[in-house]
PDB file of C-alpha atoms in Angstrom:
ATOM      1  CA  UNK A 772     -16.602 -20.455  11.776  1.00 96.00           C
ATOM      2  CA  UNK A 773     -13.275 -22.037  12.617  1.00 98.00           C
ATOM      3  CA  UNK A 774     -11.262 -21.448   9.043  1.00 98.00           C
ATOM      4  CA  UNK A 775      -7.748 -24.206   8.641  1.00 98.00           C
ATOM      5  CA  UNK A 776      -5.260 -24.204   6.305  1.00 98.00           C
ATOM      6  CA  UNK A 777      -4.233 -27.354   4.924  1.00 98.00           C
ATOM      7  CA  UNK A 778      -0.546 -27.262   3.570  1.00 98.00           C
ATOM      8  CA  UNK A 779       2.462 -29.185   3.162  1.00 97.00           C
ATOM      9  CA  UNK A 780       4.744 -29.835   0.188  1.00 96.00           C
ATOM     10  CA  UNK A 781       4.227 -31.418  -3.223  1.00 94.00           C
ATOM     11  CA  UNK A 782       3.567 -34.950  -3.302  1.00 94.00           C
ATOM     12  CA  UNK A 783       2.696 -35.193   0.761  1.00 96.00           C
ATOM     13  CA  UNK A 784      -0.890 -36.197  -0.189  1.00 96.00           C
ATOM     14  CA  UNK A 785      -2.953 -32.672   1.172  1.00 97.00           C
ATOM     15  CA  UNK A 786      -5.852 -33.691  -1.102  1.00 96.00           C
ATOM     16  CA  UNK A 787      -5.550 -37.547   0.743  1.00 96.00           C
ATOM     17  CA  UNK A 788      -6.196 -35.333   4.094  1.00 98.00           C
ATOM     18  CA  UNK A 789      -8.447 -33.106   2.720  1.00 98.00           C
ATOM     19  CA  UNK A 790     -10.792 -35.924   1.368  1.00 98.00           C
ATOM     20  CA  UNK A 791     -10.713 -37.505   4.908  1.00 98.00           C
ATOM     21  CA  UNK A 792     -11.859 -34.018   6.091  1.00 98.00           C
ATOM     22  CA  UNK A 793     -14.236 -33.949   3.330  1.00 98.00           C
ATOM     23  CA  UNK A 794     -15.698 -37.640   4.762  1.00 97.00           C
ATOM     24  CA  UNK A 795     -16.500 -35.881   8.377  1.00 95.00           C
ATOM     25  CA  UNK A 796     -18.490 -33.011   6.877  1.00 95.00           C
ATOM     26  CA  UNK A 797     -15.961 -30.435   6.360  1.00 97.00           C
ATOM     27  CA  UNK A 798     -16.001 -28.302   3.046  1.00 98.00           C
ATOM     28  CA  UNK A 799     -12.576 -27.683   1.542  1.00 98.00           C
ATOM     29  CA  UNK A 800     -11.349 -25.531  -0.843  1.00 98.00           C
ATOM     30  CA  UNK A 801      -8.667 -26.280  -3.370  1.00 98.00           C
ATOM     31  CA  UNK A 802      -6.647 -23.544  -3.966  1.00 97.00           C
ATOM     32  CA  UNK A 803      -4.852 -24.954  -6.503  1.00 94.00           C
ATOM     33  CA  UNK A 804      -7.403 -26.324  -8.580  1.00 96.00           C
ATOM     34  CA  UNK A 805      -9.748 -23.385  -8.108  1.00 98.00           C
ATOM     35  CA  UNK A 806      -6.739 -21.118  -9.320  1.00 97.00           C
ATOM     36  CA  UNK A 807      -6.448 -23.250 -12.317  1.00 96.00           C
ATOM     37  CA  UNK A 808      -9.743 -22.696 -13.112  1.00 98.00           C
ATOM     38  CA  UNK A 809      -9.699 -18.739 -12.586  1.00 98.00           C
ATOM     39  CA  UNK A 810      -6.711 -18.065 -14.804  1.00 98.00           C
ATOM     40  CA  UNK A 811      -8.867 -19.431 -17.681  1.00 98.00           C
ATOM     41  CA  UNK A 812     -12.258 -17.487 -16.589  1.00 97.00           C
ATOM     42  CA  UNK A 813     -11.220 -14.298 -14.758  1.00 97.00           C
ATOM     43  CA  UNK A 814     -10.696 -11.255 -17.578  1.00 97.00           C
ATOM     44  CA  UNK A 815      -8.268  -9.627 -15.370  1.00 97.00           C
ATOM     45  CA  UNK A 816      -6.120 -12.786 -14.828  1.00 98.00           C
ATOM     46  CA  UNK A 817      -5.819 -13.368 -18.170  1.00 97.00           C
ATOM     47  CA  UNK A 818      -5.160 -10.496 -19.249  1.00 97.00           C
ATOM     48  CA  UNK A 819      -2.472  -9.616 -16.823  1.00 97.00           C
ATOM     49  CA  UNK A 820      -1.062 -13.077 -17.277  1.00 98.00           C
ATOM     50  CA  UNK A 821      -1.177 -12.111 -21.144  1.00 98.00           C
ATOM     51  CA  UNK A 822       0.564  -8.989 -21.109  1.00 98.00           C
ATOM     52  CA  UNK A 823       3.582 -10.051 -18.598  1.00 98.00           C
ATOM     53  CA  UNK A 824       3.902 -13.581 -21.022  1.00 97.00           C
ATOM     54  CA  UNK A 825       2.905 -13.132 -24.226  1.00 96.00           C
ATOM     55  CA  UNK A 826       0.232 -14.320 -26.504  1.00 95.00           C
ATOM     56  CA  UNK A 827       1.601 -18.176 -26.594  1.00 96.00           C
ATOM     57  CA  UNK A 828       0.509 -17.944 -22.659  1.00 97.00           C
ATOM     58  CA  UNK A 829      -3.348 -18.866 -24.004  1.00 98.00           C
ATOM     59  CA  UNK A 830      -3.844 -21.118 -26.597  1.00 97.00           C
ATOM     60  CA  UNK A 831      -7.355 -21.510 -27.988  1.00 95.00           C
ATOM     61  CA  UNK A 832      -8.601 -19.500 -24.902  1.00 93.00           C
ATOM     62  CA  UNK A 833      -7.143 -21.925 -22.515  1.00 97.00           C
ATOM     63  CA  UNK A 834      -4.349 -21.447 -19.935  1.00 98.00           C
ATOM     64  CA  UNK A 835      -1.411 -22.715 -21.833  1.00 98.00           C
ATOM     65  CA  UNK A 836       0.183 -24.399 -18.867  1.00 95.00           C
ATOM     66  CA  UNK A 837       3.129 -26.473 -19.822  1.00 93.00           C
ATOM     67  CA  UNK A 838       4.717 -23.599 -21.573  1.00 96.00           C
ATOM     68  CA  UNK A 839       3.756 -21.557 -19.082  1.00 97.00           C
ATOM     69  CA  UNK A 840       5.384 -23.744 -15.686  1.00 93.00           C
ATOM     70  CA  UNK A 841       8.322 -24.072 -17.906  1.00 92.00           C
ATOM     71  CA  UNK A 842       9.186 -20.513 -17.794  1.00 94.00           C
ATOM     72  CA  UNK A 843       8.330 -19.604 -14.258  1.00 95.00           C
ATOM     73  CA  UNK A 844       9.640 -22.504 -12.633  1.00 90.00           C
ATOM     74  CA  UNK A 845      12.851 -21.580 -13.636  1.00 90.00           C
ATOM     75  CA  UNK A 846      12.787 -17.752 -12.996  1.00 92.00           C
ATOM     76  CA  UNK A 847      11.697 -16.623  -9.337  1.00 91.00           C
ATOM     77  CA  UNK A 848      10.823 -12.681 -10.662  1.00 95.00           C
ATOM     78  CA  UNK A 849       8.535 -14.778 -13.163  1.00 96.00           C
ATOM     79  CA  UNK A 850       7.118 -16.973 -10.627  1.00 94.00           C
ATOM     80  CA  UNK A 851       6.891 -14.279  -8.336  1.00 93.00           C
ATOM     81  CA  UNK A 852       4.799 -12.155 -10.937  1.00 97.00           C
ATOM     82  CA  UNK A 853       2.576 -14.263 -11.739  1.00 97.00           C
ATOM     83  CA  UNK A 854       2.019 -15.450  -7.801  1.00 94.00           C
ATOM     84  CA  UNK A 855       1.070 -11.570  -7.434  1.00 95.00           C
ATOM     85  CA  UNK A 856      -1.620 -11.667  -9.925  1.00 97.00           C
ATOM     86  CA  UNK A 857      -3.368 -15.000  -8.760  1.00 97.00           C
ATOM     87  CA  UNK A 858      -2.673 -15.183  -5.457  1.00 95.00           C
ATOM     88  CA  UNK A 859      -5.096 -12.077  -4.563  1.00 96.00           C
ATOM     89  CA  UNK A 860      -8.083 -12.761  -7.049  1.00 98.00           C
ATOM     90  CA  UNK A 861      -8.088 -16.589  -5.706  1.00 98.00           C
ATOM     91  CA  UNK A 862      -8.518 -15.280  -1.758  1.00 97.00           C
ATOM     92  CA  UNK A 863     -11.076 -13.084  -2.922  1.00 98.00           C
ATOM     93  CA  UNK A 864     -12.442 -15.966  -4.155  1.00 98.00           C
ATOM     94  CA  UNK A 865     -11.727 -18.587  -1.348  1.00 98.00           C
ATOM     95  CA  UNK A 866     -14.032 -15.570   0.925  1.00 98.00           C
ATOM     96  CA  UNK A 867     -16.611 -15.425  -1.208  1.00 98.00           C
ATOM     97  CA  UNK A 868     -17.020 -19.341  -1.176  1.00 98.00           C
ATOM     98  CA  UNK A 869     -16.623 -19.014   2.922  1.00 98.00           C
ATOM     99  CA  UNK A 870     -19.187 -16.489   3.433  1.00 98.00           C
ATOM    100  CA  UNK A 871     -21.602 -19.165   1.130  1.00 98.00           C
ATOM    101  CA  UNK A 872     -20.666 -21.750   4.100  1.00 97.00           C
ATOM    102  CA  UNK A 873     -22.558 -22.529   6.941  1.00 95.00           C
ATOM    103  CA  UNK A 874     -20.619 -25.140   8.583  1.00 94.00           C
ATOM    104  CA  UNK A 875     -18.570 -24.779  12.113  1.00 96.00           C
ATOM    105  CA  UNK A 876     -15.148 -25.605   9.992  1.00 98.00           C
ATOM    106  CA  UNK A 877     -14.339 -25.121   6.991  1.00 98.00           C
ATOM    107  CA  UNK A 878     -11.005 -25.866   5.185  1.00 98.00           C
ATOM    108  CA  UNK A 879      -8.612 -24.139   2.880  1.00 98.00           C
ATOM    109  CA  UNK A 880      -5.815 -26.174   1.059  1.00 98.00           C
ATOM    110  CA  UNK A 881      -2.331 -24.613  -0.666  1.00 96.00           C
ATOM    111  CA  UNK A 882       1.375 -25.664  -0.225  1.00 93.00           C
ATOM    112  CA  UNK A 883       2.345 -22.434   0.062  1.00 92.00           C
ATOM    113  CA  UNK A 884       0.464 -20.933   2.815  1.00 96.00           C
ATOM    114  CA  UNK A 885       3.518 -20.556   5.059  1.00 96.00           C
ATOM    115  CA  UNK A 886       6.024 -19.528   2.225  1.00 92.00           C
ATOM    116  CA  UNK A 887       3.754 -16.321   1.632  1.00 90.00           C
ATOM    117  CA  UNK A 888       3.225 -15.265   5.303  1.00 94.00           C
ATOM    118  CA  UNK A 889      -0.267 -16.230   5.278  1.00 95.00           C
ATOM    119  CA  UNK A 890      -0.804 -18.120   8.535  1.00 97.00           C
ATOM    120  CA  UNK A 891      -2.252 -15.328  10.612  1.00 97.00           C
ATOM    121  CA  UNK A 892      -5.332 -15.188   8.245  1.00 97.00           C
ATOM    122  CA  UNK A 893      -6.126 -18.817   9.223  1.00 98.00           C
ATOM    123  CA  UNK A 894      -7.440 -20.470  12.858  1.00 98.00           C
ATOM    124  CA  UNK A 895      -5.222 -23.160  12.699  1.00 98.00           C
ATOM    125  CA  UNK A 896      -2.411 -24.589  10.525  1.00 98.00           C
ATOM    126  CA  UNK A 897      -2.188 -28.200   9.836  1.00 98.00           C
ATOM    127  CA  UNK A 898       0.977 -29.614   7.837  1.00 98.00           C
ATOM    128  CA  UNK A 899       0.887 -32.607   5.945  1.00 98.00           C
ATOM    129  CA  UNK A 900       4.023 -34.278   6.436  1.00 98.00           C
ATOM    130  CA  UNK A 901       6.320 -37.080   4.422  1.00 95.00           C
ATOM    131  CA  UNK A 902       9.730 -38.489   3.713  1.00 93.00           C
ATOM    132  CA  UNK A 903      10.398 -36.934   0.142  1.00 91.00           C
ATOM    133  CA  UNK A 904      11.765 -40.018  -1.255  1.00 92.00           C
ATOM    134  CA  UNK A 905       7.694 -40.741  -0.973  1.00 92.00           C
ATOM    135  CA  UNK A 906       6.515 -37.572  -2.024  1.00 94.00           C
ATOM    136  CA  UNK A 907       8.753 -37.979  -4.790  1.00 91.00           C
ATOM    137  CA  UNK A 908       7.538 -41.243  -5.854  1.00 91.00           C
ATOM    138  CA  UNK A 909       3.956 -39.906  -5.373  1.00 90.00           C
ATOM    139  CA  UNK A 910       4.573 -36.913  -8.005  1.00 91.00           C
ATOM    140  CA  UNK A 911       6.161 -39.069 -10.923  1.00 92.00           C
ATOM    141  CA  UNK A 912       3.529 -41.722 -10.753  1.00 91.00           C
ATOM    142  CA  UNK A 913       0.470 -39.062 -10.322  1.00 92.00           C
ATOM    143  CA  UNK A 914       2.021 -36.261 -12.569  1.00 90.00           C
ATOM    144  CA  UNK A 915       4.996 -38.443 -14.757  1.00 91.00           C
ATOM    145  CA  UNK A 916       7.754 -35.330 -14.167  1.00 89.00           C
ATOM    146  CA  UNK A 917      11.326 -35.832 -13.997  1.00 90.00           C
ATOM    147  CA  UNK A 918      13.253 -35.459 -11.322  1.00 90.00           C
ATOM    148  CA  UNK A 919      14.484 -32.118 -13.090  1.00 89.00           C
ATOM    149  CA  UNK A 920      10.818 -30.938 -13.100  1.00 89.00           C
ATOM    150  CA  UNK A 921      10.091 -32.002 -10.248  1.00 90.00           C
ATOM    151  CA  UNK A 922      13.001 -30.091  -8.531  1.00 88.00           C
ATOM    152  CA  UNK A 923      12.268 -27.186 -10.428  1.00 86.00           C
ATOM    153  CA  UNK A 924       8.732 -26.648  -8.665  1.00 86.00           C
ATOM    154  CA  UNK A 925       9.425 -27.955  -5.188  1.00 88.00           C
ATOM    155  CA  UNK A 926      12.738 -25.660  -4.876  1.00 85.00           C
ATOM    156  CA  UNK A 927      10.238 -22.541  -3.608  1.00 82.00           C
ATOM    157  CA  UNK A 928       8.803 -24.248  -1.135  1.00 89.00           C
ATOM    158  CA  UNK A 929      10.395 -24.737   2.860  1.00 95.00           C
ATOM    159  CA  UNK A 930      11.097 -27.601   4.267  1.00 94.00           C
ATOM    160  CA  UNK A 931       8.999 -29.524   6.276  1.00 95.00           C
ATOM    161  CA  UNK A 932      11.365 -28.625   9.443  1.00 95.00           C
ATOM    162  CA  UNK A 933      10.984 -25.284   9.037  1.00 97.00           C
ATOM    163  CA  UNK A 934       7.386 -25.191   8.722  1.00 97.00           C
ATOM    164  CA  UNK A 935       6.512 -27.649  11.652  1.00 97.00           C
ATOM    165  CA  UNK A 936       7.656 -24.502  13.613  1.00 97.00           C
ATOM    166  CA  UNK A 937       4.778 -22.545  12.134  1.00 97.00           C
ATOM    167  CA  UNK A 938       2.312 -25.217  11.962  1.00 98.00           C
ATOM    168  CA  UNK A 939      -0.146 -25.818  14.962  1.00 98.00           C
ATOM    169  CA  UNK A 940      -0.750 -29.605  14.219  1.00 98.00           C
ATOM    170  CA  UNK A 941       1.441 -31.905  11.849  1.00 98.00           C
ATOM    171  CA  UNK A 942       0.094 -35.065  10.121  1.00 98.00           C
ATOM    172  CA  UNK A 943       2.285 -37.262   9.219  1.00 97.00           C
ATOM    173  CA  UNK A 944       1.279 -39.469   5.805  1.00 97.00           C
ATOM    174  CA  UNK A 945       2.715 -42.700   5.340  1.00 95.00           C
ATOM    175  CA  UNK A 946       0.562 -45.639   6.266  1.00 95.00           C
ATOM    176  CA  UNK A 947      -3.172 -44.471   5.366  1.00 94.00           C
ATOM    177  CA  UNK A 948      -4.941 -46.346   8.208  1.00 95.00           C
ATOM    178  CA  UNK A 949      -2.451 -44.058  11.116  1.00 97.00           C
ATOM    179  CA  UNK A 950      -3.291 -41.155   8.468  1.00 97.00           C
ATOM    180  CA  UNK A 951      -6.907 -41.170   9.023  1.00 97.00           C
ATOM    181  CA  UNK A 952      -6.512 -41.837  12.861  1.00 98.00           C
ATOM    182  CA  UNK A 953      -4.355 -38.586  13.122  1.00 98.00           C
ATOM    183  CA  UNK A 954      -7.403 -36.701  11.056  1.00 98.00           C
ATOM    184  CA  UNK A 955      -9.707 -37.437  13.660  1.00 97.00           C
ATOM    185  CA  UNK A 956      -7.594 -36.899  16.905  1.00 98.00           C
ATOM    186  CA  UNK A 957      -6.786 -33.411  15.041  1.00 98.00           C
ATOM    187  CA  UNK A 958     -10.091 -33.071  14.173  1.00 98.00           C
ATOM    188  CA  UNK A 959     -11.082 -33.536  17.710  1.00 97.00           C
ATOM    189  CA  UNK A 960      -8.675 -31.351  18.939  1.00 98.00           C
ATOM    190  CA  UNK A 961      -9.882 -28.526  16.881  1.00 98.00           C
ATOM    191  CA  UNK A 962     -13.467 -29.334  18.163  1.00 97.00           C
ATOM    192  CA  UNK A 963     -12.360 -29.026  21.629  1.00 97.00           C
ATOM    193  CA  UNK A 964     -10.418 -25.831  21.557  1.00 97.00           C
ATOM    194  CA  UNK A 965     -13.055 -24.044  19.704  1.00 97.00           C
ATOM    195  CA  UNK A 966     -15.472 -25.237  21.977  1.00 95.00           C
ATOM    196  CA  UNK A 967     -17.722 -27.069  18.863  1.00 93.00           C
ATOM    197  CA  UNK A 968     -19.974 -29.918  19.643  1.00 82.00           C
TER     198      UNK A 968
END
């Protein structure tokens, strides 16, 4: 099974990619999402994330999540903490869900897969790419943050530069119809070098 790693910054449209991926049969997992939903099921996640914030980090036995991005998005040792207590219990959790697979490719999507050294435990690394004045634009509209917050959470992650040099494909995501014809030759690529039909 040939495992990618979808990444690229905030706002560059991975889940636009990984939908088009989803369309020619390829399972994906969001990291992101699937993280979300951990740090309001997994006892040990909570309760770490408890004990290093406070109570007011749950409220009503849900992740309390605005509070919470507001204080590590401004302190890296906090960010950094709580990235050490997800990080882990969510790849345990992105193998379980891959050993459930049966498909020749299946696909794994984060924006921070490079930051955190993590492209040796993937077959092939495919950036999403895009101007930030659109990526930008993208966040406010989808999440309505400031350009403040939206600073804040983007100032962790590399530039696109620095992780083409890491990446073994780029995709570049600015007129959907080119978008979707880059999937497929990347797609085909893939195919091809791991010798899938």
């Amino acid at each position: 099974m040939v495992q990618l790693a979808v990444t690229g910054n905030m706002g560059s449209g991975k889940t636009t990619i990984c939908e088009m991926l989803i369309s020619q049969g390829i399972s994906v997992y969001f990291s992101d999402n699937r993280a979300k939903e951990l740090m309001n099921q997994d006892q040990y996640l909570i309760e770490h994330i408890q004990k290093r914030f406070g109570k007011e980090s749950y409220r009503n036995g849900l992740l309390n999540r605005k509070w919470l991005a507001e204080r590590v998005f401004k302190d890296s040792k906090a960010l950094n903490d709580l990235n050490n207590f997800v990080h882990p219990v969510v790849r345990q959790d992105y193998l379980e869900w891959v050993n459930q697979k049966s498909q020749d490719i299946v696909a794994y999507e984060s924006a921070i897969v490079l930051e955190h050294g993590n492209e040796g435990k993937f077959d092939v690394v495919i950036l999403v790419s895009c101007p930030e004045k659109f990526r930008i634009k993208r966040i406010k509209q989808r999440d309505g943050l400031t350009q403040d917050e939206i600073q804040s959470r983007t100032r962790f992650q590399w530039s696109d530069e620095r992780k083409r040099k890491l990446a073994d494909h780029v995709i570049e995501n600015i007129n959907l119809s080119q978008t979707e014809q880059q999937v497929k030759t990347v797609l085909s690529l893939i195919r091809k070098q791991f010798l899938i039909d």
